[in-house]
Amino acid sequence: MRAVGLEEPLFVRRGEGAWIEDEEGRRYVDWVMSWGPLIFGHADPETVEAIAEAAREGTTFGAATEREVELAEELVEAVPSVEMVRLVSSGTEAAMSVLRLARAATRRDRILKFAGGYHGHADALLAESGSGLATLGIPSTPGVTSGAAGDTIVVPYNDVDAAAAAVEHWGEGLAAIVVEPVAGNMGVVPPESGFLEGLRALCDASGALLVFDEVITGFRIARGGGQERFGVTPDLTILGKIAGGGLPLAAFGGRADVMEQLAPSGHVYQAGTLSGNPLATAAALSVLRRLRDPAAYDQLEDRGARLEAGLGDFGRVQRVGAMATLFMRKAPVRNLGDAQASNTDRYGALFRHLLERGVYFPPSQFEALFISLAHGDEEIERTVEAVADFG
């Protein structure tokens, strides 16, 4: 909140549909949606009932449950690259585990990532991250050992030539290229034509694994995420947010020959007491099964397009499916440097203006608006009118 000129956070006491209510009873149209998981909105009745029914049977067992298998089947069916999957409790945990697995599978150490790409707060992935680090102006690696940082190579997003130069230099020691198929933590930055295809070719040539971080894009920009929308298949995929139905759950998966190296079938250790717990798997199944209907994505695309059209006169709107950012600049944003050239003071003033008028935008220029199936004409019109009042 200080990044947008406020001293105190917004304390939320309840949410319903596309709205939240603060502790003083003020209501806001919510475009944050818990940073993306709530594709059906707050307190979605079907999801709440699924969680309540599961809770009546027990909240955690530390043993296998049938719902874990059912959710794994759902993820494998939906996501093109995923042949086997492992459930965990957070996106950070999933990304950390993917790095360990990629390094073990390739017997290499180095990771290539992109400036502004945020993949959780595991040590090796904090170098030049976006999201909260960019918002608060915090250096990326305090507390991270030089060895961990030294194994991470960072190049600009959407710059396949820079990635190729890094692969040429480090290729024999490169375990993986990790990328958001649509950057969502420097604001929404789509991949340029040929970028993802170029990364796939570089991994094929060097023997590195291509990892898509689809924590944000998974089940949001298509049922099968960015890899379905853009037709590029990674070796490993990180999932979270919508994949957990609004509860703490994430997953990672990919090629069977790589995933089989995880314990207990292989020697790469990974475990978690609450991974795949009954409440989270119940919520996830409730949400993901309803997203089998293609009409859901048609509706999200339509609502996203209407919001984009309404905001287009007031800055640079970049949108892919049901995620968008209103950048306080006119020129296109293709990487972190472009995003950081936005007028963040003006964005802070816009945030405060909208909050006063009952519209809750992300309290950062470097985050996304998340369109949900609970957002309708009323919420879109109210938002566009409030932004227009700001000018």
Short mmCIF file of C-alpha atoms in Angstrom, two decimals:
data_model
loop_
_atom_site.label_atom_id
_atom_site.label_comp_id
_atom_site.label_asym_id
_atom_site.label_seq_id
_atom_site.Cartn_x
_atom_site.Cartn_y
_atom_site.Cartn_z
CA MET A 1 0.00 0.00 0.00
CA ARG A 2 2.91 2.38 0.63
CA ALA A 3 3.96 1.87 -2.99
CA VAL A 4 0.67 3.50 -4.03
CA GLY A 5 0.76 6.25 -1.41
CA LEU A 6 -1.17 4.73 1.53
CA GLU A 7 0.18 4.01 4.99
CA GLU A 8 -2.30 1.33 6.03
CA PRO A 9 -3.37 -1.88 4.27
CA LEU A 10 -6.91 -2.66 3.27
CA PHE A 11 -8.34 -5.11 5.83
CA VAL A 12 -10.93 -7.35 4.18
CA ARG A 13 -13.60 -9.09 6.25
CA ARG A 14 -15.62 -10.85 3.55
CA GLY A 15 -16.09 -11.29 -0.16
CA GLU A 16 -18.93 -12.30 -2.43
CA GLY A 17 -18.80 -12.73 -6.19
CA ALA A 18 -16.81 -9.85 -7.69
CA TRP A 19 -16.95 -7.75 -4.50
CA ILE A 20 -15.06 -7.46 -1.24
CA GLU A 21 -16.02 -5.64 1.96
CA ASP A 22 -13.57 -4.04 4.37
CA GLU A 23 -13.73 -3.92 8.17
CA GLU A 24 -15.66 -0.62 8.04
CA GLY A 25 -18.32 -2.11 5.79
CA ARG A 26 -17.22 -0.37 2.57
CA ARG A 27 -17.67 -2.46 -0.58
CA TYR A 28 -15.33 -2.57 -3.59
CA VAL A 29 -15.34 -4.15 -7.03
CA ASP A 30 -12.38 -6.49 -6.71
CA TRP A 31 -9.98 -6.86 -9.67
CA VAL A 32 -7.26 -8.52 -7.56
CA MET A 33 -9.23 -11.70 -6.82
CA SER A 34 -6.62 -12.96 -4.34
CA TRP A 35 -4.01 -12.39 -7.09
CA GLY A 36 -5.73 -14.72 -9.52
CA PRO A 37 -7.12 -17.95 -8.03
CA LEU A 38 -10.79 -16.93 -7.79
CA ILE A 39 -11.98 -17.61 -11.34
CA PHE A 40 -15.59 -18.05 -10.08
CA GLY A 41 -15.38 -15.15 -7.63
CA HIS A 42 -15.38 -14.91 -3.84
CA ALA A 43 -17.28 -17.45 -1.73
CA ASP A 44 -18.37 -19.36 -4.82
CA PRO A 45 -21.22 -21.55 -3.46
CA GLU A 46 -20.20 -24.77 -5.22
CA THR A 47 -16.59 -24.46 -4.09
CA VAL A 48 -17.59 -23.62 -0.51
CA GLU A 49 -19.91 -26.61 -0.36
CA ALA A 50 -17.20 -28.93 -1.70
CA ILE A 51 -14.79 -27.69 0.97
CA ALA A 52 -17.38 -28.02 3.75
CA GLU A 53 -18.28 -31.55 2.69
CA ALA A 54 -14.61 -32.55 2.65
CA ALA A 55 -13.95 -30.90 6.03
CA ARG A 56 -16.71 -32.94 7.65
CA GLU A 57 -14.72 -36.05 6.73
CA GLY A 58 -11.38 -34.71 8.03
CA THR A 59 -8.99 -31.90 7.13
CA THR A 60 -5.74 -33.82 6.72
CA PHE A 61 -4.58 -37.42 6.99
CA GLY A 62 -0.91 -37.54 5.99
CA ALA A 63 -1.89 -40.45 3.77
CA ALA A 64 -3.12 -40.90 0.22
CA THR A 65 -6.69 -40.00 -0.72
CA GLU A 66 -8.75 -40.77 -3.81
CA ARG A 67 -9.23 -37.06 -4.55
CA GLU A 68 -5.48 -36.65 -5.06
CA VAL A 69 -5.62 -39.21 -7.85
CA GLU A 70 -8.72 -37.61 -9.35
CA LEU A 71 -7.06 -34.19 -9.32
CA ALA A 72 -3.90 -35.60 -10.87
CA GLU A 73 -6.02 -37.09 -13.65
CA GLU A 74 -7.73 -33.74 -14.18
CA LEU A 75 -4.40 -31.93 -14.49
CA VAL A 76 -2.91 -34.52 -16.85
CA GLU A 77 -5.98 -34.37 -19.08
CA ALA A 78 -6.00 -30.56 -19.23
CA VAL A 79 -2.35 -29.52 -19.55
CA PRO A 80 -0.61 -30.67 -22.76
CA SER A 81 2.88 -31.22 -21.31
CA VAL A 82 1.86 -33.05 -18.14
CA GLU A 83 2.14 -36.85 -18.18
CA MET A 84 2.78 -37.20 -14.44
CA VAL A 85 2.15 -34.69 -11.67
CA ARG A 86 3.11 -34.07 -8.04
CA LEU A 87 0.92 -32.00 -5.70
CA VAL A 88 2.41 -29.46 -3.27
CA SER A 89 1.09 -26.59 -1.18
CA SER A 90 2.42 -23.41 -2.85
CA GLY A 91 3.79 -22.10 -6.11
CA THR A 92 7.13 -21.38 -4.46
CA GLU A 93 7.36 -25.00 -3.34
CA ALA A 94 6.48 -26.22 -6.83
CA ALA A 95 9.10 -23.98 -8.48
CA MET A 96 11.77 -24.98 -5.96
CA SER A 97 11.03 -28.66 -6.55
CA VAL A 98 11.10 -28.26 -10.34
CA LEU A 99 14.58 -26.72 -10.13
CA ARG A 100 15.87 -29.60 -8.04
CA LEU A 101 14.34 -32.11 -10.43
CA ALA A 102 15.68 -30.35 -13.54
CA ARG A 103 19.18 -30.21 -12.09
CA ALA A 104 19.08 -33.87 -11.14
CA ALA A 105 17.67 -34.98 -14.50
CA THR A 106 20.27 -33.06 -16.51
CA ARG A 107 23.15 -33.33 -14.02
CA ARG A 108 23.71 -29.61 -14.55
CA ASP A 109 23.54 -26.63 -12.20
CA ARG A 110 22.64 -23.40 -13.98
CA ILE A 111 19.17 -21.94 -14.57
CA LEU A 112 18.23 -19.30 -17.14
CA LYS A 113 15.36 -16.99 -16.19
CA PHE A 114 14.06 -13.63 -17.39
CA ALA A 115 14.26 -10.24 -15.70
CA GLY A 116 10.90 -9.46 -14.11
CA GLY A 117 9.84 -13.08 -14.00
CA TYR A 118 8.74 -14.08 -10.51
CA HIS A 119 8.79 -17.78 -9.70
CA GLY A 120 8.32 -17.72 -5.94
CA HIS A 121 10.91 -16.90 -3.33
CA ALA A 122 13.27 -19.86 -3.59
CA ASP A 123 16.85 -18.55 -3.43
CA ALA A 124 17.95 -19.33 -6.97
CA LEU A 125 14.89 -17.71 -8.56
CA LEU A 126 14.88 -14.32 -6.82
CA ALA A 127 17.43 -12.76 -9.13
CA GLU A 128 15.86 -9.74 -10.89
CA SER A 129 12.33 -10.84 -10.04
CA GLY A 130 9.30 -8.69 -10.63
CA SER A 131 6.09 -8.46 -8.59
CA GLY A 132 6.60 -7.37 -4.98
CA LEU A 133 10.32 -6.89 -5.36
CA ALA A 134 9.81 -4.47 -8.26
CA THR A 135 6.99 -2.70 -6.44
CA LEU A 136 8.95 -2.13 -3.24
CA GLY A 137 12.31 -1.50 -4.89
CA ILE A 138 13.93 -4.32 -2.89
CA PRO A 139 17.15 -5.85 -4.28
CA SER A 140 16.53 -9.40 -5.39
CA THR A 141 19.10 -11.36 -3.42
CA PRO A 142 19.72 -10.19 0.18
CA GLY A 143 20.12 -13.33 2.27
CA VAL A 144 20.79 -15.45 -0.81
CA THR A 145 24.26 -16.98 -1.00
CA SER A 146 26.54 -15.94 -3.82
CA GLY A 147 26.64 -19.55 -4.98
CA ALA A 148 22.87 -19.76 -5.41
CA ALA A 149 22.73 -16.41 -7.20
CA GLY A 150 25.75 -17.31 -9.31
CA ASP A 151 23.98 -20.30 -10.83
CA THR A 152 21.14 -18.11 -12.11
CA ILE A 153 21.52 -16.41 -15.49
CA VAL A 154 19.12 -13.52 -16.21
CA VAL A 155 18.27 -12.05 -19.61
CA PRO A 156 15.47 -9.69 -20.76
CA TYR A 157 12.03 -11.11 -21.41
CA ASN A 158 11.04 -11.36 -25.08
CA ASP A 159 14.72 -11.26 -26.15
CA VAL A 160 15.38 -14.60 -27.79
CA ASP A 161 18.76 -13.39 -29.08
CA ALA A 162 19.94 -12.70 -25.52
CA ALA A 163 18.70 -16.13 -24.47
CA ALA A 164 20.54 -17.70 -27.40
CA ALA A 165 23.77 -15.91 -26.45
CA ALA A 166 23.43 -17.18 -22.87
CA VAL A 167 22.79 -20.73 -24.06
CA GLU A 168 25.81 -20.53 -26.37
CA HIS A 169 27.97 -19.47 -23.43
CA TRP A 170 26.52 -21.67 -20.68
CA GLY A 171 24.74 -24.40 -22.63
CA GLU A 172 26.75 -27.39 -21.41
CA GLY A 173 26.03 -26.41 -17.81
CA LEU A 174 22.42 -25.26 -18.29
CA ALA A 175 19.78 -27.38 -16.55
CA ALA A 176 16.66 -25.40 -17.47
CA ILE A 177 15.13 -22.30 -18.95
CA VAL A 178 12.29 -21.09 -16.69
CA VAL A 179 9.74 -18.69 -18.15
CA GLU A 180 6.21 -17.40 -17.66
CA PRO A 181 4.53 -17.96 -21.06
CA VAL A 182 2.80 -14.65 -20.38
CA ALA A 183 4.69 -12.51 -17.91
CA GLY A 184 2.37 -11.53 -15.07
CA ASN A 185 4.70 -10.11 -12.45
CA MET A 186 5.95 -7.03 -14.26
CA GLY A 187 2.41 -6.35 -15.33
CA VAL A 188 0.96 -8.39 -18.18
CA VAL A 189 3.54 -8.77 -20.95
CA PRO A 190 2.61 -11.18 -23.77
CA PRO A 191 5.29 -13.22 -25.52
CA GLU A 192 6.29 -11.79 -28.88
CA SER A 193 5.92 -13.93 -31.97
CA GLY A 194 8.61 -16.62 -32.01
CA PHE A 195 9.83 -16.04 -28.44
CA LEU A 196 8.46 -19.21 -26.83
CA GLU A 197 9.20 -21.24 -29.97
CA GLY A 198 12.77 -19.94 -29.85
CA LEU A 199 13.18 -21.07 -26.25
CA ARG A 200 11.88 -24.50 -27.16
CA ALA A 201 14.46 -24.75 -29.95
CA LEU A 202 17.28 -23.58 -27.66
CA CYS A 203 16.42 -26.25 -25.09
CA ASP A 204 16.24 -28.93 -27.76
CA ALA A 205 19.66 -27.94 -29.06
CA SER A 206 21.37 -27.64 -25.66
CA GLY A 207 19.76 -30.46 -23.69
CA ALA A 208 18.31 -28.06 -21.12
CA LEU A 209 14.71 -28.54 -19.95
CA LEU A 210 12.09 -25.93 -20.82
CA VAL A 211 9.98 -25.05 -17.77
CA PHE A 212 6.77 -23.04 -18.06
CA ASP A 213 5.69 -21.29 -14.87
CA GLU A 214 1.92 -21.38 -15.33
CA VAL A 215 0.99 -20.50 -11.76
CA ILE A 216 -0.86 -17.45 -13.14
CA THR A 217 -1.65 -18.50 -16.71
CA GLY A 218 -2.74 -22.07 -15.95
CA PHE A 219 -6.53 -22.45 -16.37
CA ARG A 220 -6.76 -18.66 -16.84
CA ILE A 221 -5.80 -17.82 -20.42
CA ALA A 222 -6.96 -21.27 -21.61
CA ARG A 223 -7.87 -24.53 -19.91
CA GLY A 224 -4.43 -25.85 -20.81
CA GLY A 225 -2.72 -22.54 -20.00
CA GLY A 226 -0.15 -20.75 -22.10
CA GLN A 227 1.12 -23.94 -23.68
CA GLU A 228 -2.33 -24.61 -25.12
CA ARG A 229 -2.89 -21.01 -26.19
CA PHE A 230 0.49 -20.61 -27.91
CA GLY A 231 1.07 -24.19 -29.04
CA VAL A 232 4.50 -24.63 -27.40
CA THR A 233 5.02 -27.65 -25.15
CA PRO A 234 7.52 -27.42 -22.26
CA ASP A 235 9.23 -30.32 -20.55
CA LEU A 236 7.99 -29.34 -17.08
CA THR A 237 5.13 -27.12 -15.89
CA ILE A 238 4.50 -25.30 -12.60
CA LEU A 239 0.83 -24.81 -11.63
CA GLY A 240 -0.95 -23.02 -8.78
CA LYS A 241 -3.63 -20.41 -8.04
CA ILE A 242 -6.70 -21.56 -10.07
CA ALA A 243 -5.35 -25.11 -10.00
CA GLY A 244 -6.00 -25.08 -6.24
CA GLY A 245 -9.53 -23.75 -6.44
CA GLY A 246 -8.71 -20.86 -4.09
CA LEU A 247 -7.08 -22.99 -1.38
CA PRO A 248 -3.34 -23.52 -0.79
CA LEU A 249 -2.44 -26.05 -3.45
CA ALA A 250 0.04 -26.10 -6.31
CA ALA A 251 1.50 -28.75 -8.57
CA PHE A 252 4.30 -29.48 -10.97
CA GLY A 253 4.41 -32.03 -13.72
CA GLY A 254 5.68 -32.92 -17.14
CA ARG A 255 7.42 -35.65 -19.07
CA ALA A 256 7.08 -39.04 -17.40
CA ASP A 257 10.77 -39.90 -17.86
CA VAL A 258 11.70 -36.80 -15.87
CA MET A 259 8.95 -36.99 -13.24
CA GLU A 260 9.76 -40.65 -12.52
CA GLN A 261 13.05 -39.49 -11.03
CA LEU A 262 11.15 -38.12 -8.01
CA ALA A 263 11.08 -40.23 -4.84
CA PRO A 264 9.80 -42.77 -4.10
CA SER A 265 10.17 -44.11 -7.66
CA GLY A 266 13.42 -42.19 -8.14
CA HIS A 267 16.11 -40.59 -6.03
CA VAL A 268 15.15 -36.89 -6.12
CA TYR A 269 13.54 -36.24 -2.74
CA GLN A 270 10.40 -34.17 -2.33
CA ALA A 271 7.70 -34.36 0.34
CA GLY A 272 5.16 -32.27 2.25
CA THR A 273 2.83 -33.14 5.10
CA LEU A 274 -0.12 -31.09 3.83
CA SER A 275 0.44 -31.60 0.12
CA GLY A 276 -2.77 -32.61 -1.65
CA ASN A 277 -4.82 -32.19 1.54
CA PRO A 278 -8.54 -33.08 1.33
CA LEU A 279 -9.90 -29.53 1.48
CA ALA A 280 -7.65 -28.21 -1.28
CA THR A 281 -8.24 -31.15 -3.60
CA ALA A 282 -12.01 -30.84 -3.09
CA ALA A 283 -11.89 -27.14 -3.98
CA ALA A 284 -9.65 -27.77 -6.97
CA LEU A 285 -11.88 -30.49 -8.40
CA SER A 286 -14.98 -28.35 -7.96
CA VAL A 287 -13.38 -25.53 -9.97
CA LEU A 288 -11.47 -27.45 -12.62
CA ARG A 289 -14.33 -29.74 -13.56
CA ARG A 290 -16.55 -26.74 -14.29
CA LEU A 291 -13.79 -25.23 -16.42
CA ARG A 292 -14.07 -28.14 -18.84
CA ASP A 293 -16.86 -26.12 -20.47
CA PRO A 294 -15.36 -24.03 -23.33
CA ALA A 295 -18.14 -21.47 -22.79
CA ALA A 296 -16.37 -20.37 -19.59
CA TYR A 297 -13.38 -19.17 -21.60
CA ASP A 298 -15.59 -17.49 -24.18
CA GLN A 299 -17.21 -15.52 -21.35
CA LEU A 300 -13.85 -14.61 -19.81
CA GLU A 301 -12.54 -13.44 -23.18
CA ASP A 302 -15.65 -11.33 -23.77
CA ARG A 303 -15.48 -9.67 -20.35
CA GLY A 304 -11.76 -9.08 -20.68
CA ALA A 305 -12.23 -7.48 -24.10
CA ARG A 306 -14.94 -5.14 -22.76
CA LEU A 307 -12.76 -4.07 -19.85
CA GLU A 308 -9.79 -3.54 -22.18
CA ALA A 309 -11.86 -1.43 -24.56
CA GLY A 310 -13.19 0.69 -21.71
CA LEU A 311 -9.75 1.40 -20.24
CA GLY A 312 -7.87 1.87 -23.51
CA ASP A 313 -8.06 5.68 -23.55
CA PHE A 314 -6.34 6.05 -20.17
CA GLY A 315 -3.01 4.29 -20.66
CA ARG A 316 -1.51 1.23 -22.28
CA VAL A 317 -3.74 -1.81 -21.70
CA GLN A 318 -2.06 -5.19 -22.24
CA ARG A 319 -4.31 -8.21 -21.96
CA VAL A 320 -4.15 -11.93 -22.62
CA GLY A 321 -7.44 -13.66 -21.93
CA ALA A 322 -8.58 -13.03 -18.36
CA MET A 323 -5.52 -11.10 -17.17
CA ALA A 324 -4.69 -7.49 -17.99
CA THR A 325 -2.65 -4.48 -16.86
CA LEU A 326 -3.31 -0.76 -17.33
CA PHE A 327 0.20 0.68 -17.69
CA MET A 328 0.64 4.39 -17.09
CA ARG A 329 2.37 4.92 -20.43
CA LYS A 330 1.40 4.86 -24.11
CA ALA A 331 4.19 2.77 -25.61
CA PRO A 332 4.08 -1.04 -25.64
CA VAL A 333 5.61 -2.94 -22.72
CA ARG A 334 7.71 -5.91 -23.83
CA ASN A 335 10.04 -6.38 -20.84
CA LEU A 336 10.81 -5.26 -17.29
CA GLY A 337 12.65 -2.14 -18.39
CA ASP A 338 9.62 -0.95 -20.33
CA ALA A 339 7.34 -1.67 -17.38
CA GLN A 340 9.59 0.27 -15.01
CA ALA A 341 9.41 3.27 -17.35
CA SER A 342 5.71 3.60 -16.53
CA ASN A 343 4.57 6.54 -14.41
CA THR A 344 4.23 4.79 -11.05
CA ASP A 345 3.29 8.01 -9.24
CA ARG A 346 0.34 8.43 -11.59
CA TYR A 347 -0.61 4.79 -11.06
CA GLY A 348 -0.57 5.36 -7.29
CA ALA A 349 -2.85 8.36 -7.71
CA LEU A 350 -5.19 6.26 -9.87
CA PHE A 351 -5.25 3.51 -7.25
CA ARG A 352 -6.21 5.93 -4.48
CA HIS A 353 -8.86 7.56 -6.68
CA LEU A 354 -10.43 4.20 -7.50
CA LEU A 355 -10.37 3.00 -3.91
CA GLU A 356 -12.33 6.08 -2.87
CA ARG A 357 -14.92 5.19 -5.53
CA GLY A 358 -15.27 1.56 -4.51
CA VAL A 359 -12.96 -0.09 -7.05
CA TYR A 360 -10.01 -2.18 -5.88
CA PHE A 361 -7.13 -2.34 -8.38
CA PRO A 362 -3.81 -4.08 -7.63
CA PRO A 363 -1.74 -1.84 -5.33
CA SER A 364 1.17 -2.05 -7.79
CA GLN A 365 1.82 -1.04 -11.39
CA PHE A 366 3.61 -4.37 -11.81
CA GLU A 367 0.65 -6.67 -11.21
CA ALA A 368 -2.34 -7.88 -13.21
CA LEU A 369 -6.06 -7.27 -13.10
CA PHE A 370 -7.80 -10.65 -12.87
CA ILE A 371 -11.11 -10.98 -14.67
CA SER A 372 -13.44 -13.61 -13.22
CA LEU A 373 -16.71 -15.21 -14.20
CA ALA A 374 -18.30 -13.20 -11.36
CA HIS A 375 -17.50 -9.87 -13.07
CA GLY A 376 -20.45 -8.64 -15.10
CA ASP A 377 -21.69 -5.52 -16.85
CA GLU A 378 -22.22 -3.63 -13.59
CA GLU A 379 -18.67 -4.16 -12.36
CA ILE A 380 -17.08 -3.36 -15.73
CA GLU A 381 -19.15 -0.18 -16.21
CA ARG A 382 -18.52 1.01 -12.66
CA THR A 383 -14.78 0.51 -13.13
CA VAL A 384 -14.57 2.25 -16.51
CA GLU A 385 -16.59 5.21 -15.22
CA ALA A 386 -14.35 5.54 -12.16
CA VAL A 387 -11.20 5.48 -14.30
CA ALA A 388 -12.74 8.03 -16.69
CA ASP A 389 -13.39 10.36 -13.74
CA PHE A 390 -9.67 10.26 -13.01
CA GLY A 391 -8.87 11.25 -16.58
#
